């Protein structure tokens, strides 16, 4: 047993931390947030380090990294919190293509995904009946003469703005779910951001969008939901690592503030009720951290991991949310000033809480998984 | 667990065209780790080889360090697996019949307790009772891994290591290793480590619970002795102990924290008397969380001055060593919560509104929470075990794991109550569940809140260790 990172992971971690501190400092991120959000040029900075292709195998021009390698980087990005399509495109989108695409589709997509600029993929799954179960996919894809026509709207799509392609889940004639790769410039596709206390969320409308049948992932495959479920098992812990990184940073900010802010003639960290908030943060953080990294280890070493993955998401969503709440208790007024930047984490913690399933959803899945594994 | 943290340089590498973008450099290097080489490597690692660091190259892909991953698995070499077999066979032959713990182990009769003591002495002959302590003091001189194997195998019989709870060995021996003189180590350690003597702690008093430094029991020097007067409460064990170790006030007008001393106290000295405390949890001999507690009265007890460990008025520092141990650095389980298996079974078997409990959504949600709490107990202890064996500096981790267990115990009680209703609360032989284990947990969850310091005290320690409101982070206590 050795719970330390490998040497190459330590190097990844160091370069990721250096990038986040240099390019995505708090002041920078606050500025971006108030001026229209994340820009494609920002994505290029990340892609230039090869991280867009981190999970893409050698033969497609990627780095062939492990899931834990990716998690190490996402942990650091979460400390920003750096917004942008790195999770949607480089993890969830990429892994879906690896899981379900035909060799031709892989050849045309993966090398371009790996360089990060020419293809940015945003998975569009949820609709107005919000949720992460297959039954909630109602959008139809009607087939005629070798083409599909897509009609409907996808809601709460992460990173749709700035995506060159949308990975869209829709019902085929058979009633099964297919995944379509849709160029965002196809006539009838429209994107708009959804404003509010949330980050990177948009709506994608499909108004009689006609696409060639070769755009169905895996050509003719009607098990799109199975592909997605399998992919999510691998992708979710990497999102958890991002939430862990965010939690870690917010905990550090709160500890530092408690040790510098003076009231009643002493630093507020002397007060046990303030200490309680900081202790709550470190407890939430460590629970999420070790559950996440154990799930990644199981996946990377090919062990059954479903229960661990569901547990990690339940804990990481809860941790990030609660760590931010506790931070607001410690910081009081300062915490709601935009320039201080804490709100960027708070907003992100809310956005990711339910993304790919909230704690309640994953706890239900956890019990199912334990039953399937014969633990219960 | 041999050291797999080695860095191996691949014997053959040549330009490959992989663009290494680490640190922005572009390197043209390829590592050919052929199958035969990798197999030989894994074999040598599994057989316990320690491979020294080779020269490293700037591209991390040219080195195979460990097996490329963080590793959560407790791995054992074939040699250690052989040792496990030996332990299994020996226990099979030597564990007396009927030594499985009953649900409410107050039932542990004197006869049962004596069987445990006898087993302990037998194990000590093999060096298995206190496996990691030096041989010269009666320990086994064995590795942490061997100790874990012995503990795991005893656990199959629902027995602890040692089979009888012995705070003298679990806590005091480490303290004596750190603070005792050579003479004291030779005098006090062998009887404890060979199982001849069993000891308990005398810490808490009516006016010194969370505020342990407030002890009022006095120990006043008189020639070659200290004369002790006072009262200690919540002292475990139904069947007594040969020795105790305690903190007492040796300087009644001295400064707080600088007025205490740490003693080893033979319990057969004149002036020591016991009475049993009537508590909601009968508990047993099995350690700090057991509920069988006594009050100990000390009246003009004369302790030889030799039995003062760590110097007069230095007792608060000495106590820091074992309080650290009690606060979760070595405590707890790498198996999570064992009640859980029993709960799953009940949920499969018992019906509510005509459907098995497992078919009710609310029950399934509770089970997920129970499972997560148990897994976190396991993960936090795994992390602590790794940090301790990798000699990483520790601060808040011990009390954090302890705090989690305390909170989880009460959450578990409430979950079980919600799932099982009145069934959770009865011990009845016919109507109760799982031989009463569930009902015992209802009381045990409450009892778990205070031993070794309340939830609030754990938080006070964590705050110090994180350095909240302090210029300097407090380090964890000194251990061997």
mmCIF file with all atom_site columns, N, CA and C in Angstrom, chain A residues 251-263 265-279 330, chain B residues 459-474:
data_model
loop_
_atom_site.group_PDB
_atom_site.id
_atom_site.type_symbol
_atom_site.label_atom_id
_atom_site.label_alt_id
_atom_site.label_comp_id
_atom_site.label_asym_id
_atom_site.label_entity_id
_atom_site.label_seq_id
_atom_site.pdbx_PDB_ins_code
_atom_site.Cartn_x
_atom_site.Cartn_y
_atom_site.Cartn_z
_atom_site.occupancy
_atom_site.B_iso_or_equiv
_atom_site.pdbx_formal_charge
_atom_site.auth_seq_id
_atom_site.auth_comp_id
_atom_site.auth_asym_id
_atom_site.auth_atom_id
_atom_site.pdbx_PDB_model_num
ATOM 1   N N  . UNK A 1 251 ? -11.024 25.439 1.780  1.00 0.00 ? 251 UNK A N  1
ATOM 2   C CA . UNK A 1 251 ? -10.584 25.151 3.152  1.00 0.00 ? 251 UNK A CA 1
ATOM 3   C C  . UNK A 1 251 ? -9.328  25.968 3.479  1.00 0.00 ? 251 UNK A C  1
ATOM 4   N N  . UNK A 1 252 ? -8.366  25.985 2.572  1.00 0.00 ? 252 UNK A N  1
ATOM 5   C CA . UNK A 1 252 ? -7.135  26.749 2.816  1.00 0.00 ? 252 UNK A CA 1
ATOM 6   C C  . UNK A 1 252 ? -7.422  28.240 2.975  1.00 0.00 ? 252 UNK A C  1
ATOM 7   N N  . UNK A 1 253 ? -8.314  28.774 2.114  1.00 0.00 ? 253 UNK A N  1
ATOM 8   C CA . UNK A 1 253 ? -8.675  30.196 2.213  1.00 0.00 ? 253 UNK A CA 1
ATOM 9   C C  . UNK A 1 253 ? -9.280  30.499 3.580  1.00 0.00 ? 253 UNK A C  1
ATOM 10  N N  . UNK A 1 254 ? -10.153 29.610 4.034  1.00 0.00 ? 254 UNK A N  1
ATOM 11  C CA . UNK A 1 254 ? -10.870 29.845 5.291  1.00 0.00 ? 254 UNK A CA 1
ATOM 12  C C  . UNK A 1 254 ? -9.919  29.783 6.478  1.00 0.00 ? 254 UNK A C  1
ATOM 13  N N  . UNK A 1 255 ? -8.999  28.803 6.439  1.00 0.00 ? 255 UNK A N  1
ATOM 14  C CA . UNK A 1 255 ? -8.025  28.661 7.522  1.00 0.00 ? 255 UNK A CA 1
ATOM 15  C C  . UNK A 1 255 ? -7.151  29.914 7.593  1.00 0.00 ? 255 UNK A C  1
ATOM 16  N N  . UNK A 1 256 ? -6.717  30.379 6.434  1.00 0.00 ? 256 UNK A N  1
ATOM 17  C CA . UNK A 1 256 ? -5.861  31.563 6.403  1.00 0.00 ? 256 UNK A CA 1
ATOM 18  C C  . UNK A 1 256 ? -6.623  32.782 6.932  1.00 0.00 ? 256 UNK A C  1
ATOM 19  N N  . UNK A 1 257 ? -7.884  32.900 6.525  1.00 0.00 ? 257 UNK A N  1
ATOM 20  C CA . UNK A 1 257 ? -8.671  34.056 6.967  1.00 0.00 ? 257 UNK A CA 1
ATOM 21  C C  . UNK A 1 257 ? -8.899  34.012 8.479  1.00 0.00 ? 257 UNK A C  1
ATOM 22  N N  . UNK A 1 258 ? -9.201  32.816 8.986  1.00 0.00 ? 258 UNK A N  1
ATOM 23  C CA . UNK A 1 258 ? -9.429  32.668 10.427 1.00 0.00 ? 258 UNK A CA 1
ATOM 24  C C  . UNK A 1 258 ? -8.179  33.045 11.216 1.00 0.00 ? 258 UNK A C  1
ATOM 25  N N  . UNK A 1 259 ? -7.024  32.902 10.595 1.00 0.00 ? 259 UNK A N  1
ATOM 26  C CA . UNK A 1 259 ? -5.767  33.197 11.288 1.00 0.00 ? 259 UNK A CA 1
ATOM 27  C C  . UNK A 1 259 ? -5.287  34.637 11.096 1.00 0.00 ? 259 UNK A C  1
ATOM 28  N N  . UNK A 1 260 ? -6.003  35.420 10.289 1.00 0.00 ? 260 UNK A N  1
ATOM 29  C CA . UNK A 1 260 ? -5.555  36.790 10.061 1.00 0.00 ? 260 UNK A CA 1
ATOM 30  C C  . UNK A 1 260 ? -6.605  37.827 10.461 1.00 0.00 ? 260 UNK A C  1
ATOM 31  N N  . UNK A 1 261 ? -7.876  37.489 10.347 1.00 0.00 ? 261 UNK A N  1
ATOM 32  C CA . UNK A 1 261 ? -8.943  38.434 10.671 1.00 0.00 ? 261 UNK A CA 1
ATOM 33  C C  . UNK A 1 261 ? -9.025  38.630 12.186 1.00 0.00 ? 261 UNK A C  1
ATOM 34  N N  . UNK A 1 262 ? -8.925  39.858 12.629 1.00 0.00 ? 262 UNK A N  1
ATOM 35  C CA . UNK A 1 262 ? -8.955  40.145 14.064 1.00 0.00 ? 262 UNK A CA 1
ATOM 36  C C  . UNK A 1 262 ? -10.287 40.801 14.449 1.00 0.00 ? 262 UNK A C  1
ATOM 37  N N  . UNK A 1 263 ? -10.948 40.245 15.458 1.00 0.00 ? 263 UNK A N  1
ATOM 38  C CA . UNK A 1 263 ? -12.134 40.843 16.075 1.00 0.00 ? 263 UNK A CA 1
ATOM 39  C C  . UNK A 1 263 ? -12.057 40.557 17.576 1.00 0.00 ? 263 UNK A C  1
ATOM 40  N N  . UNK A 1 265 ? -10.208 41.817 19.545 1.00 0.00 ? 265 UNK A N  1
ATOM 41  C CA . UNK A 1 265 ? -8.815  41.865 19.971 1.00 0.00 ? 265 UNK A CA 1
ATOM 42  C C  . UNK A 1 265 ? -8.026  40.597 19.734 1.00 0.00 ? 265 UNK A C  1
ATOM 43  N N  . UNK A 1 266 ? -8.577  39.643 18.972 1.00 0.00 ? 266 UNK A N  1
ATOM 44  C CA . UNK A 1 266 ? -7.792  38.437 18.680 1.00 0.00 ? 266 UNK A CA 1
ATOM 45  C C  . UNK A 1 266 ? -8.200  37.879 17.319 1.00 0.00 ? 266 UNK A C  1
ATOM 46  N N  . UNK A 1 267 ? -7.350  36.998 16.745 1.00 0.00 ? 267 UNK A N  1
ATOM 47  C CA . UNK A 1 267 ? -7.739  36.389 15.469 1.00 0.00 ? 267 UNK A CA 1
ATOM 48  C C  . UNK A 1 267 ? -8.971  35.514 15.708 1.00 0.00 ? 267 UNK A C  1
ATOM 49  N N  . UNK A 1 268 ? -9.908  35.519 14.751 1.00 0.00 ? 268 UNK A N  1
ATOM 50  C CA . UNK A 1 268 ? -11.184 34.831 14.987 1.00 0.00 ? 268 UNK A CA 1
ATOM 51  C C  . UNK A 1 268 ? -11.001 33.319 15.084 1.00 0.00 ? 268 UNK A C  1
ATOM 52  N N  . UNK A 1 269 ? -9.861  32.803 14.611 1.00 0.00 ? 269 UNK A N  1
ATOM 53  C CA . UNK A 1 269 ? -9.585  31.376 14.736 1.00 0.00 ? 269 UNK A CA 1
ATOM 54  C C  . UNK A 1 269 ? -9.455  30.909 16.173 1.00 0.00 ? 269 UNK A C  1
ATOM 55  N N  . UNK A 1 270 ? -9.345  31.850 17.109 1.00 0.00 ? 270 UNK A N  1
ATOM 56  C CA . UNK A 1 270 ? -9.311  31.473 18.522 1.00 0.00 ? 270 UNK A CA 1
ATOM 57  C C  . UNK A 1 270 ? -10.700 31.050 19.009 1.00 0.00 ? 270 UNK A C  1
ATOM 58  N N  . UNK A 1 271 ? -11.748 31.443 18.271 1.00 0.00 ? 271 UNK A N  1
ATOM 59  C CA . UNK A 1 271 ? -13.115 31.144 18.732 1.00 0.00 ? 271 UNK A CA 1
ATOM 60  C C  . UNK A 1 271 ? -13.535 29.755 18.266 1.00 0.00 ? 271 UNK A C  1
ATOM 61  N N  . UNK A 1 272 ? -13.999 28.947 19.230 1.00 0.00 ? 272 UNK A N  1
ATOM 62  C CA . UNK A 1 272 ? -14.292 27.558 18.897 1.00 0.00 ? 272 UNK A CA 1
ATOM 63  C C  . UNK A 1 272 ? -15.420 27.421 17.872 1.00 0.00 ? 272 UNK A C  1
ATOM 64  N N  . UNK A 1 273 ? -16.333 28.374 17.860 1.00 0.00 ? 273 UNK A N  1
ATOM 65  C CA . UNK A 1 273 ? -17.415 28.246 16.872 1.00 0.00 ? 273 UNK A CA 1
ATOM 66  C C  . UNK A 1 273 ? -16.919 28.522 15.469 1.00 0.00 ? 273 UNK A C  1
ATOM 67  N N  . UNK A 1 274 ? -15.874 29.330 15.363 1.00 0.00 ? 274 UNK A N  1
ATOM 68  C CA . UNK A 1 274 ? -15.238 29.506 14.047 1.00 0.00 ? 274 UNK A CA 1
ATOM 69  C C  . UNK A 1 274 ? -14.440 28.245 13.710 1.00 0.00 ? 274 UNK A C  1
ATOM 70  N N  . UNK A 1 275 ? -13.740 27.718 14.709 1.00 0.00 ? 275 UNK A N  1
ATOM 71  C CA . UNK A 1 275 ? -12.964 26.489 14.494 1.00 0.00 ? 275 UNK A CA 1
ATOM 72  C C  . UNK A 1 275 ? -13.858 25.358 13.972 1.00 0.00 ? 275 UNK A C  1
ATOM 73  N N  . UNK A 1 276 ? -15.071 25.274 14.533 1.00 0.00 ? 276 UNK A N  1
ATOM 74  C CA . UNK A 1 276 ? -15.993 24.219 14.100 1.00 0.00 ? 276 UNK A CA 1
ATOM 75  C C  . UNK A 1 276 ? -16.206 24.230 12.589 1.00 0.00 ? 276 UNK A C  1
ATOM 76  N N  . UNK A 1 277 ? -16.349 25.427 12.025 1.00 0.00 ? 277 UNK A N  1
ATOM 77  C CA . UNK A 1 277 ? -16.580 25.513 10.579 1.00 0.00 ? 277 UNK A CA 1
ATOM 78  C C  . UNK A 1 277 ? -15.370 24.986 9.806  1.00 0.00 ? 277 UNK A C  1
ATOM 79  N N  . UNK A 1 278 ? -14.190 25.342 10.257 1.00 0.00 ? 278 UNK A N  1
ATOM 80  C CA . UNK A 1 278 ? -12.972 24.933 9.544  1.00 0.00 ? 278 UNK A CA 1
ATOM 81  C C  . UNK A 1 278 ? -12.766 23.417 9.684  1.00 0.00 ? 278 UNK A C  1
ATOM 82  N N  . UNK A 1 279 ? -13.076 22.889 10.874 1.00 0.00 ? 279 UNK A N  1
ATOM 83  C CA . UNK A 1 279 ? -12.948 21.443 11.094 1.00 0.00 ? 279 UNK A CA 1
ATOM 84  C C  . UNK A 1 279 ? -13.948 20.687 10.216 1.00 0.00 ? 279 UNK A C  1
ATOM 85  N N  . UNK A 1 330 ? -17.365 31.574 7.911  1.00 0.00 ? 330 UNK A N  1
ATOM 86  C CA . UNK A 1 330 ? -16.103 32.103 8.432  1.00 0.00 ? 330 UNK A CA 1
ATOM 87  C C  . UNK A 1 330 ? -15.851 33.510 7.904  1.00 0.00 ? 330 UNK A C  1
ATOM 88  N N  . UNK B 2 459 ? -12.419 17.947 18.596 1.00 0.00 ? 459 UNK B N  1
ATOM 89  C CA . UNK B 2 459 ? -12.372 19.142 17.746 1.00 0.00 ? 459 UNK B CA 1
ATOM 90  C C  . UNK B 2 459 ? -11.342 20.154 18.266 1.00 0.00 ? 459 UNK B C  1
ATOM 91  N N  . UNK B 2 460 ? -11.243 20.267 19.580 1.00 0.00 ? 460 UNK B N  1
ATOM 92  C CA . UNK B 2 460 ? -10.232 21.158 20.158 1.00 0.00 ? 460 UNK B CA 1
ATOM 93  C C  . UNK B 2 460 ? -8.838  20.710 19.693 1.00 0.00 ? 460 UNK B C  1
ATOM 94  N N  . UNK B 2 461 ? -8.619  19.389 19.717 1.00 0.00 ? 461 UNK B N  1
ATOM 95  C CA . UNK B 2 461 ? -7.298  18.879 19.320 1.00 0.00 ? 461 UNK B CA 1
ATOM 96  C C  . UNK B 2 461 ? -7.075  19.116 17.825 1.00 0.00 ? 461 UNK B C  1
ATOM 97  N N  . UNK B 2 462 ? -8.095  18.824 17.011 1.00 0.00 ? 462 UNK B N  1
ATOM 98  C CA . UNK B 2 462 ? -7.958  19.028 15.563 1.00 0.00 ? 462 UNK B CA 1
ATOM 99  C C  . UNK B 2 462 ? -7.627  20.496 15.276 1.00 0.00 ? 462 UNK B C  1
ATOM 100 N N  . UNK B 2 463 ? -8.318  21.405 15.972 1.00 0.00 ? 463 UNK B N  1
ATOM 101 C CA . UNK B 2 463 ? -8.089  22.832 15.742 1.00 0.00 ? 463 UNK B CA 1
ATOM 102 C C  . UNK B 2 463 ? -6.630  23.197 16.029 1.00 0.00 ? 463 UNK B C  1
ATOM 103 N N  . UNK B 2 464 ? -6.093  22.659 17.110 1.00 0.00 ? 464 UNK B N  1
ATOM 104 C CA . UNK B 2 464 ? -4.676  22.927 17.427 1.00 0.00 ? 464 UNK B CA 1
ATOM 105 C C  . UNK B 2 464 ? -3.772  22.383 16.340 1.00 0.00 ? 464 UNK B C  1
ATOM 106 N N  . UNK B 2 465 ? -4.100  21.177 15.884 1.00 0.00 ? 465 UNK B N  1
ATOM 107 C CA . UNK B 2 465 ? -3.242  20.511 14.909 1.00 0.00 ? 465 UNK B CA 1
ATOM 108 C C  . UNK B 2 465 ? -3.299  21.174 13.533 1.00 0.00 ? 465 UNK B C  1
ATOM 109 N N  . UNK B 2 466 ? -4.481  21.736 13.204 1.00 0.00 ? 466 UNK B N  1
ATOM 110 C CA . UNK B 2 466 ? -4.578  22.468 11.933 1.00 0.00 ? 466 UNK B CA 1
ATOM 111 C C  . UNK B 2 466 ? -3.961  23.850 12.063 1.00 0.00 ? 466 UNK B C  1
ATOM 112 N N  . UNK B 2 467 ? -3.748  24.276 13.297 1.00 0.00 ? 467 UNK B N  1
ATOM 113 C CA . UNK B 2 467 ? -3.221  25.619 13.507 1.00 0.00 ? 467 UNK B CA 1
ATOM 114 C C  . UNK B 2 467 ? -4.277  26.679 13.274 1.00 0.00 ? 467 UNK B C  1
ATOM 115 N N  . UNK B 2 468 ? -5.533  26.416 13.700 1.00 0.00 ? 468 UNK B N  1
ATOM 116 C CA . UNK B 2 468 ? -6.549  27.458 13.561 1.00 0.00 ? 468 UNK B CA 1
ATOM 117 C C  . UNK B 2 468 ? -6.385  28.428 14.724 1.00 0.00 ? 468 UNK B C  1
ATOM 118 N N  . UNK B 2 469 ? -6.120  29.693 14.400 1.00 0.00 ? 469 UNK B N  1
ATOM 119 C CA . UNK B 2 469 ? -5.954  30.701 15.444 1.00 0.00 ? 469 UNK B CA 1
ATOM 120 C C  . UNK B 2 469 ? -4.647  30.543 16.205 1.00 0.00 ? 469 UNK B C  1
ATOM 121 N N  . UNK B 2 470 ? -3.690  29.812 15.625 1.00 0.00 ? 470 UNK B N  1
ATOM 122 C CA . UNK B 2 470 ? -2.386  29.610 16.287 1.00 0.00 ? 470 UNK B CA 1
ATOM 123 C C  . UNK B 2 470 ? -1.284  29.895 15.285 1.00 0.00 ? 470 UNK B C  1
ATOM 124 N N  . UNK B 2 471 ? -0.190  30.355 15.803 1.00 0.00 ? 471 UNK B N  1
ATOM 125 C CA . UNK B 2 471 ? 0.939   30.644 14.914 1.00 0.00 ? 471 UNK B CA 1
ATOM 126 C C  . UNK B 2 471 ? 1.603   29.349 14.455 1.00 0.00 ? 471 UNK B C  1
ATOM 127 N N  . UNK B 2 472 ? 1.598   28.341 15.329 1.00 0.00 ? 472 UNK B N  1
ATOM 128 C CA . UNK B 2 472 ? 2.322   27.099 15.027 1.00 0.00 ? 472 UNK B CA 1
ATOM 129 C C  . UNK B 2 472 ? 1.356   25.920 15.094 1.00 0.00 ? 472 UNK B C  1
ATOM 130 N N  . UNK B 2 473 ? 1.432   25.031 14.092 1.00 0.00 ? 473 UNK B N  1
ATOM 131 C CA . UNK B 2 473 ? 0.630   23.814 14.132 1.00 0.00 ? 473 UNK B CA 1
ATOM 132 C C  . UNK B 2 473 ? 1.204   22.878 15.180 1.00 0.00 ? 473 UNK B C  1
ATOM 133 N N  . UNK B 2 474 ? 0.330   22.328 16.024 1.00 0.00 ? 474 UNK B N  1
ATOM 134 C CA . UNK B 2 474 ? 0.796   21.342 16.993 1.00 0.00 ? 474 UNK B CA 1
ATOM 135 C C  . UNK B 2 474 ? 1.037   20.018 16.265 1.00 0.00 ? 474 UNK B C  1
#
